[in-house]
Coordinates of C-alpha atoms in Angstrom, one line a residue:
M1 CA 0.0 0.0 0.0
P2 CA 1.4 3.4 -0.9
I3 CA 2.8 5.3 2.1
L4 CA 0.6 8.3 1.3
T5 CA -2.5 6.1 1.6
K6 CA -1.3 4.7 5.0
N7 CA -0.7 8.2 6.3
R8 CA -4.2 9.3 5.3
K9 CA -5.7 6.3 7.0
R10 CA -3.7 7.0 10.1
E11 CA -4.8 10.7 10.1
D12 CA -8.5 9.7 9.5
T13 CA -8.3 7.3 12.5
M14 CA -6.8 10.0 14.7
K15 CA -9.4 12.4 13.7
L16 CA -12.1 9.9 14.4
R17 CA -10.6 9.3 17.9
S18 CA -10.6 13.0 18.5
I19 CA -14.2 13.3 17.5
V20 CA -15.2 10.4 19.8
I21 CA -13.2 11.9 22.7
A22 CA -14.8 15.3 22.1
L23 CA -18.3 13.8 22.0
G24 CA -17.6 11.9 25.2
L25 CA -16.4 15.0 27.0
A26 CA -19.4 17.0 25.7
M27 CA -21.8 14.3 26.9
A28 CA -20.1 14.2 30.3
A29 CA -20.3 17.9 30.6
G30 CA -24.0 17.8 29.5
G31 CA -24.7 15.1 32.0
A32 CA -23.1 17.2 34.8
Q33 CA -25.1 20.2 33.8
A34 CA -28.3 18.2 33.6
Q35 CA -27.8 16.8 37.1
S36 CA -31.0 17.7 39.0
I37 CA -32.2 17.8 42.6
D38 CA -35.5 16.3 43.8
L39 CA -36.2 17.4 47.4
T40 CA -39.1 17.4 49.8
L41 CA -39.7 20.6 51.9
S42 CA -41.7 20.3 55.1
G43 CA -43.6 23.6 55.7
G44 CA -46.8 24.5 57.5
N45 CA -50.5 24.9 56.8
P46 CA -51.6 24.8 53.1
G47 CA -52.2 28.3 51.8
G48 CA -50.1 30.0 54.4
L49 CA -46.9 32.0 53.8
W50 CA -44.7 29.0 54.2
S51 CA -46.6 27.2 51.4
L52 CA -45.9 30.3 49.2
L53 CA -42.3 30.1 50.2
G54 CA -42.2 26.5 49.1
A55 CA -43.6 27.5 45.7
G56 CA -41.0 30.2 45.4
L57 CA -38.2 27.9 46.3
D58 CA -39.4 25.4 43.7
R59 CA -39.5 28.1 41.0
A60 CA -36.0 29.3 41.9
A61 CA -34.7 25.7 41.6
K62 CA -36.4 25.3 38.3
A63 CA -35.0 28.6 37.0
E64 CA -31.6 27.1 37.6
N65 CA -32.5 23.7 36.0
P66 CA -35.9 22.8 34.7
D67 CA -35.5 19.3 36.0
N68 CA -35.1 20.5 39.6
V69 CA -38.1 19.7 41.9
I70 CA -38.8 20.9 45.4
T71 CA -42.1 19.3 46.6
Y72 CA -43.9 21.1 49.4
Q73 CA -45.3 19.0 52.2
A74 CA -47.8 20.5 54.6
T75 CA -47.2 19.8 58.3
G76 CA -48.0 21.1 61.7
G77 CA -45.2 23.7 61.5
G78 CA -41.7 24.2 62.6
F79 CA -41.6 21.9 65.6
A80 CA -43.0 19.1 63.5
N81 CA -40.5 19.8 60.7
I82 CA -37.6 19.6 63.1
G83 CA -38.9 16.3 64.3
L84 CA -38.9 15.1 60.6
L85 CA -35.4 16.4 60.0
A86 CA -34.1 14.9 63.2
T87 CA -35.1 11.4 62.0
N88 CA -34.1 12.1 58.4
R89 CA -37.7 11.8 57.2
S90 CA -37.6 15.0 55.2
D91 CA -34.9 16.6 53.1
L92 CA -35.7 20.2 54.0
G93 CA -37.8 22.1 56.6
L94 CA -39.0 25.6 57.2
V95 CA -38.4 26.4 60.9
H96 CA -38.4 29.5 63.1
D97 CA -35.0 30.4 64.7
A98 CA -36.7 30.2 68.1
E99 CA -37.7 26.6 67.4
V100 CA -34.2 25.7 66.4
K101 CA -32.8 27.3 69.6
L102 CA -35.1 25.0 71.7
A103 CA -34.2 22.0 69.6
L104 CA -30.5 22.5 70.0
T105 CA -30.7 22.6 73.8
G106 CA -33.3 19.8 74.1
Q107 CA -36.0 22.0 75.6
E108 CA -39.7 21.3 75.4
P109 CA -41.2 20.0 73.2
F110 CA -38.0 18.1 72.4
K111 CA -36.9 15.3 74.7
A112 CA -33.2 15.6 73.8
P113 CA -31.0 17.9 71.8
V114 CA -31.3 17.7 68.0
T115 CA -27.8 17.7 66.6
N116 CA -28.0 17.1 62.8
L117 CA -29.5 20.4 61.6
Q118 CA -27.7 22.7 59.2
A119 CA -28.9 25.9 57.6
I120 CA -29.4 26.6 53.9
G121 CA -30.6 30.2 54.3
Y122 CA -32.7 32.7 56.2
M123 CA -35.9 33.6 54.6
Y124 CA -37.1 36.4 56.8
N125 CA -36.5 37.9 60.3
W126 CA -39.4 40.5 60.4
A127 CA -42.3 38.8 62.2
P128 CA -42.5 40.9 65.3
M129 CA -44.5 40.0 68.4
H130 CA -47.6 42.2 68.8
F131 CA -49.7 42.7 72.0
F132 CA -53.0 44.4 71.2
L133 CA -55.2 45.4 74.2
K134 CA -58.7 46.8 74.0
K135 CA -58.5 50.5 74.5
S136 CA -61.3 50.6 77.0
V137 CA -59.5 48.2 79.3
A138 CA -56.2 50.1 78.8
D139 CA -57.8 53.4 79.8
E140 CA -59.7 51.9 82.7
Y141 CA -56.7 50.2 84.3
G142 CA -54.0 52.6 83.2
I143 CA -52.1 50.1 81.0
D144 CA -49.7 51.1 78.3
S145 CA -46.9 48.6 78.7
L146 CA -46.6 44.8 79.2
D147 CA -45.3 45.3 82.7
D148 CA -48.5 47.1 83.7
L149 CA -50.6 44.0 83.2
A150 CA -49.9 42.1 86.4
S151 CA -50.0 45.1 88.8
S152 CA -53.2 46.6 87.2
G153 CA -55.4 43.8 88.5
A154 CA -57.3 43.8 85.2
P155 CA -59.3 40.6 84.6
L156 CA -57.8 40.0 81.2
T157 CA -58.7 37.2 78.7
I158 CA -55.6 36.9 76.6
G159 CA -55.5 35.2 73.2
I160 CA -52.4 33.0 72.9
N161 CA -51.6 31.0 69.7
R162 CA -52.4 27.3 69.8
S163 CA -50.2 24.7 71.5
G164 CA -47.3 23.7 69.2
N165 CA -47.0 27.2 67.6
I166 CA -43.8 28.9 68.7
T167 CA -45.5 32.3 68.9
G168 CA -47.6 31.0 71.8
D169 CA -44.5 29.9 73.7
V170 CA -42.9 33.3 73.0
A171 CA -45.9 35.3 74.2
L172 CA -46.2 33.3 77.4
F173 CA -42.5 33.8 78.1
M174 CA -42.7 37.5 77.5
L175 CA -45.8 38.0 79.6
E176 CA -44.2 36.0 82.5
A177 CA -40.9 38.0 82.1
A178 CA -43.1 41.1 82.5
G179 CA -44.6 39.7 85.7
L180 CA -47.8 38.1 84.4
D181 CA -47.7 34.4 84.8
E182 CA -50.8 32.2 84.7
A183 CA -51.3 32.2 88.5
T184 CA -51.3 36.0 88.6
L185 CA -53.6 36.2 85.7
E186 CA -56.1 33.8 87.3
A187 CA -55.8 35.7 90.6
N188 CA -56.9 38.8 88.8
G189 CA -59.9 37.0 87.4
G190 CA -58.5 36.4 83.9
S191 CA -57.4 33.5 81.7
F192 CA -55.5 32.5 78.6
V193 CA -57.5 31.5 75.5
R194 CA -55.7 29.3 72.9
A195 CA -56.6 30.5 69.4
G196 CA -54.9 30.9 66.0
A197 CA -54.2 34.3 64.4
N198 CA -57.4 34.8 62.5
E199 CA -59.5 33.4 65.3
Q200 CA -58.1 35.9 67.7
G201 CA -59.5 38.7 65.6
D202 CA -63.0 37.2 65.7
L203 CA -62.7 36.7 69.5
M204 CA -61.6 40.3 70.0
Q205 CA -64.5 41.6 67.9
D206 CA -67.0 39.4 69.8
G207 CA -65.7 40.5 73.2
R208 CA -64.5 37.0 74.1
I209 CA -60.9 38.1 74.6
T210 CA -59.6 41.5 75.7
M211 CA -56.1 41.0 74.4
A212 CA -54.5 39.4 71.3
T213 CA -50.9 38.3 71.0
N214 CA -49.0 37.0 68.0
G215 CA -45.8 37.2 66.0
I216 CA -46.5 37.8 62.3
F217 CA -45.7 40.4 59.7
I218 CA -46.8 44.0 60.3
G219 CA -50.1 44.6 58.7
H220 CA -51.0 40.9 58.4
S221 CA -54.6 40.3 57.6
S222 CA -55.4 39.1 61.2
F223 CA -53.8 42.2 62.6
R224 CA -55.7 44.5 60.2
A225 CA -58.9 42.8 61.2
I226 CA -58.2 43.6 64.9
D227 CA -57.1 47.1 64.2
E228 CA -60.1 47.9 61.9
N229 CA -62.9 46.1 63.8
T230 CA -61.9 46.7 67.4
D231 CA -60.7 49.8 69.4
V232 CA -57.3 48.6 70.4
V233 CA -53.9 49.9 71.5
L234 CA -50.5 48.3 70.8
L235 CA -48.7 47.8 74.1
E236 CA -45.1 48.8 74.7
I237 CA -42.6 46.2 75.8
P238 CA -39.8 46.8 78.4
E239 CA -36.2 46.5 77.2
D240 CA -35.4 43.8 79.7
V241 CA -38.2 41.6 78.5
I242 CA -37.0 42.0 74.9
A243 CA -33.4 41.1 75.9
A244 CA -34.5 38.1 77.9
T245 CA -36.6 36.8 75.0
N246 CA -33.8 37.2 72.5
E247 CA -31.5 35.3 74.8
Q248 CA -34.0 32.5 75.4
F249 CA -35.1 32.0 71.8
G250 CA -32.3 33.3 69.6
T251 CA -34.5 36.0 68.1
S252 CA -33.7 39.7 67.3
S253 CA -34.9 43.1 68.4
Y254 CA -37.3 44.9 66.1
T255 CA -39.2 48.1 65.9
I256 CA -42.8 48.5 64.7
P257 CA -42.8 51.9 63.2
A258 CA -45.2 54.6 64.4
G259 CA -48.4 54.7 62.3
S260 CA -48.3 51.0 61.4
Y261 CA -51.8 50.8 63.1
S262 CA -54.5 53.3 63.4
K263 CA -54.0 54.3 67.0
Q264 CA -50.2 53.8 67.2
T265 CA -48.6 57.2 67.6
G266 CA -45.1 56.1 68.4
D267 CA -42.6 53.4 67.6
I268 CA -43.0 50.2 69.5
D269 CA -39.8 48.2 70.3
T270 CA -40.3 44.5 70.4
M271 CA -38.6 41.3 69.1
A272 CA -39.1 39.4 65.9
L273 CA -39.1 35.8 64.9
G274 CA -37.3 34.7 61.8
A275 CA -37.7 31.6 59.6
M276 CA -35.1 29.7 57.7
V277 CA -34.7 26.7 55.3
V278 CA -32.9 23.9 57.2
A279 CA -31.4 20.7 55.9
T280 CA -29.4 18.0 57.8
D281 CA -25.8 16.8 57.7
A282 CA -27.0 13.8 55.7
M283 CA -27.6 16.0 52.6
D284 CA -25.0 15.6 49.9
E285 CA -22.7 18.7 49.6
A286 CA -23.4 19.0 45.8
V287 CA -27.2 19.0 46.4
A288 CA -26.9 21.7 49.1
E289 CA -24.7 23.7 46.8
T290 CA -27.1 23.5 43.9
L291 CA -30.0 24.5 46.2
A292 CA -28.2 27.5 47.7
R293 CA -27.0 28.7 44.3
S294 CA -30.5 28.4 42.9
V295 CA -32.0 30.5 45.7
L296 CA -29.2 33.1 45.6
E297 CA -29.2 33.5 41.8
H298 CA -32.9 33.5 41.4
I299 CA -33.9 35.3 44.6
D300 CA -36.6 37.3 42.8
E301 CA -38.7 34.1 42.5
I302 CA -38.9 34.1 46.3
R303 CA -39.4 37.8 46.7
G304 CA -42.4 37.6 44.4
V305 CA -44.5 35.2 46.5
H306 CA -45.7 37.8 49.0
G307 CA -45.4 41.5 49.5
A308 CA -43.7 41.0 52.8
M309 CA -40.9 39.0 51.1
K310 CA -39.7 41.9 49.0
Q311 CA -37.2 42.7 51.8
L312 CA -35.3 39.4 51.2
S313 CA -31.7 40.0 50.3
P314 CA -28.6 37.9 49.9
E315 CA -27.2 39.5 53.0
L316 CA -30.3 38.6 55.0
M317 CA -30.1 35.0 53.8
V318 CA -26.7 34.5 55.5
S319 CA -27.5 36.6 58.7
Q320 CA -28.9 33.7 60.8
T321 CA -26.7 32.9 63.8
V322 CA -28.4 29.8 65.5
L323 CA -27.1 27.1 63.1
P324 CA -23.9 26.3 61.1
F325 CA -24.5 26.5 57.4
H326 CA -24.4 23.3 55.4
P327 CA -20.9 23.0 53.8
G328 CA -22.5 23.1 50.3
A329 CA -24.4 26.3 51.0
A330 CA -21.4 27.8 52.8
K331 CA -19.3 27.2 49.7
V332 CA -21.8 29.2 47.6
Y333 CA -22.0 32.1 50.0
K334 CA -18.2 32.2 50.3
E335 CA -17.8 32.4 46.6
A336 CA -20.3 35.3 46.5
G337 CA -18.4 37.1 49.2
L338 CA -21.3 37.0 51.6
I339 CA -19.5 35.1 54.4
E340 CA -15.8 34.4 55.2

């Protein structure tokens, strides 16, 4: 066979090998790019804010890769979600920072410390505790602050969120820190009434409670109903009560600006609960990295789920202090210059 023909065959063979190798690399790269996540997120009641956050997280994940899926699972709330995460029965959970603080130290309702939780990102920290008191009662007994309640002798019926909801625990703690425990309340002829956010508005309007307490966004529909349908004042909260609550629950101080409600003439200092997306140390680092990158790069998908979420920022996402970040999420935030 002529030498020229042999050389051409050799060249053709080498070109074919190069094409095969290139195709193989392209397929490998395409496979890596197409790698998707399929996660379950435990949240709260269907139709609530957390279900909206679940939808926003799913949209953010799909904006990163159309094959990504985050499936929202309705549960009893943060305490239930921590229980699911502690036993690795859920990939992700929405939880309040205050619930995490109790879980880490094994306080009620937890029987032992929960040690496998790792943060993906903070979603919000602007759900301040409110204490609305009927103005007629406030005027009659000279009450304008939480620490006036016990000494006033007023026979208060106080709405507290249902058992298993962290805002009920926080409200009870704050009232007791201000001197009003259950024994004192009953001695004054009053009582606690367990009721959810919207129920408290109805109970106030019907005269079945004289005071409503909860920790939700300023201007939440349940608060607007109380403000619009009942003549109420927003009570001040002593600084030492706020400080003690933050230490107990890992929450942060917050100010409800003057004018947020119809009869609120000045700023009200309080504390606020926050909520975060939490995974466990069993989550693969690459999965956590993909999730955190999706949220960070497509944050508008989450901001758009509710007017109150417009405040969400990359800086807020990394501002939680109660948990270590999952290594995969931490990698993303370090690359973005958000954490060291």
